[in-house]
Structure formats: C-alpha cells, structure tokens
Amino acid sequence: MTTGQVTDERAAGREAYAGVLRIYELAKRQEWQVRDLPWGEQPPIPEGRGSPERQARRRDMWRSVLTQQLQADMLACDMSSHLLNIAPDPEAKLYYSTMVQDESRHTEAWLKLIAEAGGTGERDPYLDELAHMTLEADTVEEKVFQMQVFYERLIISRFRMIARASRGTVLEDLCNRLTVDDGIHHRAGMEYEKVLLQDASKKTKQKLVDAANRLLPIFVQHALWRPKERAMIGGAMRSRDQERLREDLELGVRLAESLGLDVSDVQLPV
Ligand SMILES: [Fe+2]
Ligand SMILES: [Fe+2]
C-alpha cells in the first residue's frame, strides 16, 4: 500500500491529522545514512593545538560533549519506540516509525564518532532522570509535550552551537543533519499535540502543566550539570548557562501557550 492511498483513505473524518501526515512524508524524504558523513575525509572532532597535555584535555572535553549527545539519542530511541507503541492514532504511528529510525541512526552515528574520538566519558544523571519521568508520564499528551514540543526544540540550538565550534569536522556535519531531523521531530510533535489537546479534558491539560512543574527543577540541574572533563570551563560558562536556561524555560512556556494551555500555574525555577 502506498502512502498516497493511506492518506486518501483516512482523509474522510481525519482531516485534523493532515499536518501529522505531511510531516511523515517530509521525514521520509529527509532520511540519510550514516555512511553519508565525511568519514576519513575530515577529522572526527576539532584537532587541538599546543602542548600534548592541552591537546589531551581538549580531546576529553569533546569526548564528553559527544557522550552527552549519545546518551540523549539513546534515550530518544527508547522514547520514540514507546510513542510508536502507545500512540492511539494510525497517522501518528506512521510518523513515529520514521522517528524510531531517525533516533537509531543518530545513535549509530554517535557510536561511530565516539569510537573514532577515543571512547565515551561520564553520563549526565539528570538526563537519565528526565527521560525516566517522560517515559513514566501518565498520558500521551504529557509525553509528546515533554519529548517533542520541549526537548527536541531546545536541542536544536545546542546542535547549532556545537557545529559552530567544530567547523570542518565529521561532528559539524552530523550536528547540521541533526538540526534538520530534530526540527522535523519538533514540528511533528506540535502537529500531533494540537490534535490531542483539541479533544483533551481540562483535567488532562492541568495534569500536563503539573507534570511540567515537577520536571522543571530536574531540568535546571541537567542544564547546569558539568562532567569533570568540562568542570574547569563550567565555572566560566555558568552565567551564560543560566542565561540560556532562562531563555529555554521561557520558550517552553511560549510553546505551551501556543498550544492553548493555561500556563498561569507554571513555576519557573529561575
Ligand atoms: Fe536524535
Ligand atoms: Fe529527535
């Protein structure tokens, strides 16, 4: 069965899902392969200058950056396959089948890049905790909101930042691809969440805001956490981190508002 047929057959009475199906088509067109990255043509990560100790420190710093992203994409595999399983709508299931493939491919790319860069570093315990809270959330509305509306929107600016700091490397190429992919994941989440919230009860919407309030303090700890490899630059970056954290939280509130949620109860922890 072609997708065209699926789309046509479901059109009657399913107009609300047109946006989700549109993103499904886009996701299939945008698919790439790990072998498309410039392996062997460009260095995996920026090559440091200066003394051997300084170069080793730089490499450890980059390995820790890669480790956080690998961790995030492994958790995204769990989350997207979970959404594929629990989403009640066939249009959403079609879309999530592409997201599972995307997150698996992202994980494969990080694993290969980390192997070339010298291995993994320390995991962020707060990121594990956040993912656990999202997986265990009560409703599909909460899960889609946390994962796709919030996290996958925020990660885009991180990828842009890493790409800017790693020009001419495989890492830059990967981050540019992930910027596009997570843009699609976020847009799909916005489209689906709009449909879900249209029919959601006031109680469901209130639970979503309550869950966000429980999540935010952990999110703050995650945003300000630094592994030991980046502890020395952590101090210098602390005020910039806090500034960025405030912007992220405000963006989350604006996204919730744009979906028609009542955000007057949201307690920003900064
Ligand atoms: Fe990803
Ligand atoms: Fe994603």
Short mmCIF file of C-alpha atoms and ligand atoms in Angstrom, two decimals:
data_model
loop_
_atom_site.label_atom_id
_atom_site.label_comp_id
_atom_site.label_asym_id
_atom_site.label_seq_id
_atom_site.Cartn_x
_atom_site.Cartn_y
_atom_site.Cartn_z
CA MET A 1 0.00 0.00 0.00
CA THR A 2 1.42 3.39 -0.92
CA THR A 3 1.32 6.31 1.46
CA GLY A 4 -0.83 8.21 -1.02
CA GLN A 5 -3.52 5.58 -0.54
CA VAL A 6 -3.20 5.66 3.21
CA THR A 7 -3.58 9.42 3.19
CA ASP A 8 -6.63 9.31 0.87
CA GLU A 9 -8.38 6.52 2.73
CA ARG A 10 -8.07 8.29 6.02
CA ALA A 11 -9.00 11.69 4.68
CA ALA A 12 -12.70 11.39 5.48
CA GLY A 13 -13.18 12.48 9.07
CA ARG A 14 -9.44 12.52 9.72
CA GLU A 15 -8.67 16.00 8.38
CA ALA A 16 -7.18 17.00 11.73
CA TYR A 17 -4.29 14.59 11.09
CA ALA A 18 -3.26 16.12 7.75
CA GLY A 19 -0.42 18.01 9.46
CA VAL A 20 0.99 14.83 11.03
CA LEU A 21 0.86 13.03 7.65
CA ARG A 22 2.57 15.96 5.94
CA ILE A 23 5.49 15.70 8.36
CA TYR A 24 5.53 11.91 7.84
CA GLU A 25 6.11 12.48 4.10
CA LEU A 26 8.78 15.09 4.83
CA ALA A 27 10.55 12.76 7.28
CA LYS A 28 10.79 10.01 4.65
CA ARG A 29 12.23 12.41 2.06
CA GLN A 30 14.85 13.73 4.51
CA GLU A 31 16.24 10.34 5.53
CA TRP A 32 20.05 9.98 5.25
CA GLN A 33 22.57 7.24 6.04
CA VAL A 34 25.49 7.14 8.48
CA ARG A 35 27.80 6.36 5.53
CA ASP A 36 26.89 9.79 4.00
CA LEU A 37 29.01 11.55 6.67
CA PRO A 38 32.54 12.63 5.58
CA TRP A 39 34.32 9.75 7.40
CA GLY A 40 38.01 9.66 6.53
CA GLU A 41 37.84 12.97 4.63
CA GLN A 42 37.54 15.22 7.66
CA PRO A 43 38.79 14.83 11.24
CA PRO A 44 36.11 13.41 13.57
CA ILE A 45 36.40 16.27 16.08
CA PRO A 46 38.44 19.53 16.16
CA GLU A 47 42.16 18.87 16.41
CA GLY A 48 43.68 20.77 19.31
CA ARG A 49 46.87 22.82 19.31
CA GLY A 50 49.52 23.41 21.95
CA SER A 51 51.20 21.01 24.37
CA PRO A 52 50.27 17.29 24.41
CA GLU A 53 48.55 17.83 27.81
CA ARG A 54 46.48 20.67 26.40
CA GLN A 55 45.52 18.60 23.37
CA ALA A 56 44.54 15.67 25.60
CA ARG A 57 42.37 17.98 27.72
CA ARG A 58 40.63 19.32 24.60
CA ARG A 59 40.01 15.78 23.35
CA ASP A 60 38.49 14.81 26.73
CA MET A 61 36.27 17.87 26.57
CA TRP A 62 34.99 16.89 23.10
CA ARG A 63 34.53 13.25 24.15
CA SER A 64 32.32 14.43 26.99
CA VAL A 65 30.25 16.56 24.56
CA LEU A 66 29.80 13.51 22.30
CA THR A 67 28.89 11.32 25.28
CA GLN A 68 26.03 13.65 26.32
CA GLN A 69 24.64 13.59 22.79
CA LEU A 70 24.96 9.80 22.53
CA GLN A 71 23.16 9.48 25.85
CA ALA A 72 20.38 11.83 24.64
CA ASP A 73 19.90 9.89 21.39
CA MET A 74 19.86 6.51 23.16
CA LEU A 75 17.10 7.86 25.39
CA ALA A 76 15.36 9.26 22.28
CA CYS A 77 15.35 5.68 20.85
CA ASP A 78 13.52 4.47 23.98
CA MET A 79 11.11 7.38 23.86
CA SER A 80 10.27 7.23 20.14
CA SER A 81 9.71 3.46 20.17
CA HIS A 82 7.50 3.92 23.23
CA LEU A 83 5.48 6.60 21.40
CA LEU A 84 5.19 4.31 18.36
CA ASN A 85 3.69 1.66 20.67
CA ILE A 86 1.27 3.79 22.67
CA ALA A 87 0.08 6.43 20.14
CA PRO A 88 -3.63 5.68 19.60
CA ASP A 89 -3.80 7.17 16.08
CA PRO A 90 -2.60 5.34 12.94
CA GLU A 91 -1.34 8.60 11.37
CA ALA A 92 0.87 9.19 14.41
CA LYS A 93 2.12 5.59 14.31
CA LEU A 94 3.18 6.07 10.69
CA TYR A 95 5.10 9.18 11.67
CA TYR A 96 6.73 7.56 14.75
CA SER A 97 8.00 4.70 12.59
CA THR A 98 10.27 7.29 10.91
CA MET A 99 11.30 8.85 14.22
CA VAL A 100 12.40 5.46 15.59
CA GLN A 101 14.61 5.05 12.51
CA ASP A 102 15.99 8.58 12.87
CA GLU A 103 16.91 8.17 16.54
CA SER A 104 18.50 4.76 15.85
CA ARG A 105 20.57 6.26 13.03
CA HIS A 106 21.61 9.17 15.27
CA THR A 107 22.75 6.69 17.92
CA GLU A 108 24.71 4.69 15.34
CA ALA A 109 26.44 7.87 14.12
CA TRP A 110 27.40 8.97 17.67
CA LEU A 111 28.73 5.49 18.49
CA LYS A 112 30.94 5.52 15.39
CA LEU A 113 32.12 9.09 16.03
CA ILE A 114 32.91 8.39 19.69
CA ALA A 115 34.90 5.29 18.73
CA GLU A 116 37.00 7.48 16.41
CA ALA A 117 37.39 10.17 19.08
CA GLY A 118 38.71 7.78 21.76
CA GLY A 119 35.70 6.48 23.71
CA THR A 120 32.90 7.68 25.98
CA GLY A 121 33.01 9.85 29.11
CA GLU A 122 30.70 10.39 32.08
CA ARG A 123 26.86 10.19 31.80
CA ASP A 124 24.61 13.03 32.93
CA PRO A 125 22.50 11.50 35.76
CA TYR A 126 19.83 14.22 35.47
CA LEU A 127 19.22 13.46 31.79
CA ASP A 128 18.51 9.82 32.71
CA GLU A 129 16.10 11.02 35.39
CA LEU A 130 14.28 13.36 32.97
CA ALA A 131 13.91 10.58 30.38
CA HIS A 132 12.57 8.25 33.05
CA MET A 133 9.97 10.84 34.12
CA THR A 134 8.83 11.31 30.50
CA LEU A 135 8.61 7.55 29.84
CA GLU A 136 6.58 7.14 33.05
CA ALA A 137 4.28 10.13 32.44
CA ASP A 138 0.57 9.28 32.74
CA THR A 139 -0.75 10.46 29.38
CA VAL A 140 0.35 10.53 25.75
CA GLU A 141 -0.32 14.30 25.80
CA GLU A 142 2.36 14.74 28.50
CA LYS A 143 4.85 12.51 26.69
CA VAL A 144 4.51 14.24 23.33
CA PHE A 145 4.72 17.64 25.01
CA GLN A 146 7.86 16.89 27.01
CA MET A 147 9.73 14.97 24.32
CA GLN A 148 8.85 16.67 21.05
CA VAL A 149 7.46 20.08 21.92
CA PHE A 150 10.04 20.89 24.62
CA TYR A 151 13.27 18.82 24.43
CA GLU A 152 13.50 18.42 20.68
CA ARG A 153 13.01 22.15 20.20
CA LEU A 154 15.71 23.05 22.73
CA ILE A 155 18.28 20.64 21.37
CA ILE A 156 18.35 22.45 18.00
CA SER A 157 20.22 25.47 19.37
CA ARG A 158 22.70 23.08 21.08
CA PHE A 159 23.48 21.41 17.75
CA ARG A 160 23.99 24.82 16.11
CA MET A 161 26.38 25.79 18.90
CA ILE A 162 28.40 22.57 18.62
CA ALA A 163 28.51 22.89 14.80
CA ARG A 164 29.87 26.45 15.08
CA ALA A 165 32.64 25.27 17.42
CA SER A 166 33.65 22.29 15.24
CA ARG A 167 33.94 23.62 11.67
CA GLY A 168 35.37 21.22 9.07
CA THR A 169 34.79 18.03 11.10
CA VAL A 170 32.51 14.98 10.93
CA LEU A 171 30.96 16.32 14.14
CA GLU A 172 29.88 19.54 12.39
CA ASP A 173 28.31 17.58 9.53
CA LEU A 174 26.42 15.36 11.96
CA CYS A 175 25.15 18.31 14.00
CA ASN A 176 23.86 20.02 10.84
CA ARG A 177 21.90 16.87 9.95
CA LEU A 178 20.53 16.57 13.48
CA THR A 179 19.37 20.20 13.39
CA VAL A 180 17.16 19.29 10.40
CA ASP A 181 15.96 15.98 11.87
CA ASP A 182 15.05 17.38 15.27
CA GLY A 183 13.34 20.29 13.53
CA ILE A 184 11.11 17.67 11.89
CA HIS A 185 10.61 15.78 15.19
CA HIS A 186 9.56 19.00 16.88
CA ARG A 187 7.16 20.01 14.09
CA ALA A 188 5.56 16.55 14.11
CA GLY A 189 5.10 16.85 17.87
CA MET A 190 3.48 20.28 17.55
CA GLU A 191 1.07 18.97 14.89
CA TYR A 192 0.13 15.90 16.90
CA GLU A 193 -0.12 17.69 20.23
CA LYS A 194 -2.55 20.20 18.68
CA VAL A 195 -4.87 17.33 17.66
CA LEU A 196 -4.50 15.58 21.02
CA LEU A 197 -5.26 18.72 23.02
CA GLN A 198 -8.30 19.57 20.89
CA ASP A 199 -10.20 16.69 22.49
CA ALA A 200 -8.40 16.64 25.84
CA SER A 201 -10.31 17.33 29.06
CA LYS A 202 -9.47 20.23 31.34
CA LYS A 203 -8.13 17.67 33.82
CA THR A 204 -5.71 16.22 31.24
CA LYS A 205 -4.43 19.70 30.38
CA GLN A 206 -3.97 20.56 34.06
CA LYS A 207 -2.06 17.30 34.61
CA LEU A 208 0.25 18.25 31.76
CA VAL A 209 1.08 21.57 33.44
CA ASP A 210 1.51 19.85 36.84
CA ALA A 211 3.92 17.33 35.27
CA ALA A 212 5.92 20.21 33.73
CA ASN A 213 6.20 21.82 37.17
CA ARG A 214 7.60 18.57 38.60
CA LEU A 215 10.04 18.23 35.72
CA LEU A 216 11.46 21.76 35.67
CA PRO A 217 13.70 21.59 38.79
CA ILE A 218 15.39 18.42 37.38
CA PHE A 219 15.70 20.14 34.02
CA VAL A 220 17.56 23.00 35.74
CA GLN A 221 20.00 20.54 37.33
CA HIS A 222 20.54 18.90 33.94
CA ALA A 223 21.15 22.25 32.22
CA LEU A 224 23.74 23.32 34.80
CA TRP A 225 25.44 19.93 35.24
CA ARG A 226 29.02 19.56 34.01
CA PRO A 227 31.14 16.39 33.90
CA LYS A 228 34.62 16.66 35.38
CA GLU A 229 36.17 16.99 31.89
CA ARG A 230 34.33 20.27 31.47
CA ALA A 231 34.36 21.39 35.10
CA MET A 232 37.12 23.95 34.50
CA ILE A 233 35.24 25.71 31.73
CA GLY A 234 32.00 25.13 33.66
CA GLY A 235 32.76 27.99 36.07
CA ALA A 236 33.37 30.49 33.28
CA MET A 237 30.25 29.38 31.44
CA ARG A 238 27.95 29.31 34.45
CA SER A 239 26.41 32.74 33.88
CA ARG A 240 25.98 32.02 30.16
CA ASP A 241 24.39 28.68 31.05
CA GLN A 242 21.98 30.39 33.40
CA GLU A 243 21.06 32.95 30.77
CA ARG A 244 20.44 30.19 28.21
CA LEU A 245 18.45 28.18 30.76
CA ARG A 246 16.14 31.14 31.36
CA GLU A 247 15.62 31.54 27.60
CA ASP A 248 14.88 27.81 27.25
CA LEU A 249 12.30 27.86 30.03
CA GLU A 250 10.61 30.95 28.61
CA LEU A 251 10.50 29.30 25.19
CA GLY A 252 8.85 26.22 26.77
CA VAL A 253 6.17 28.43 28.30
CA ARG A 254 5.55 30.18 24.95
CA LEU A 255 5.22 26.81 23.18
CA ALA A 256 2.71 25.63 25.81
CA GLU A 257 0.77 28.87 25.40
CA SER A 258 0.72 28.49 21.61
CA LEU A 259 -0.94 25.09 22.11
CA GLY A 260 -3.70 26.78 24.12
CA LEU A 261 -2.52 25.56 27.54
CA ASP A 262 -3.10 27.68 30.61
CA VAL A 263 0.42 28.46 31.80
CA SER A 264 -0.51 30.71 34.73
CA ASP A 265 0.43 27.87 37.18
CA VAL A 266 3.87 27.22 35.70
CA GLN A 267 6.57 27.91 38.29
CA LEU A 268 9.87 28.76 36.61
CA PRO A 269 12.65 27.66 38.96
CA VAL A 270 14.98 30.52 37.93
FE FE B 1 18.10 12.29 17.72
FE FE B 2 14.91 13.65 17.92
#
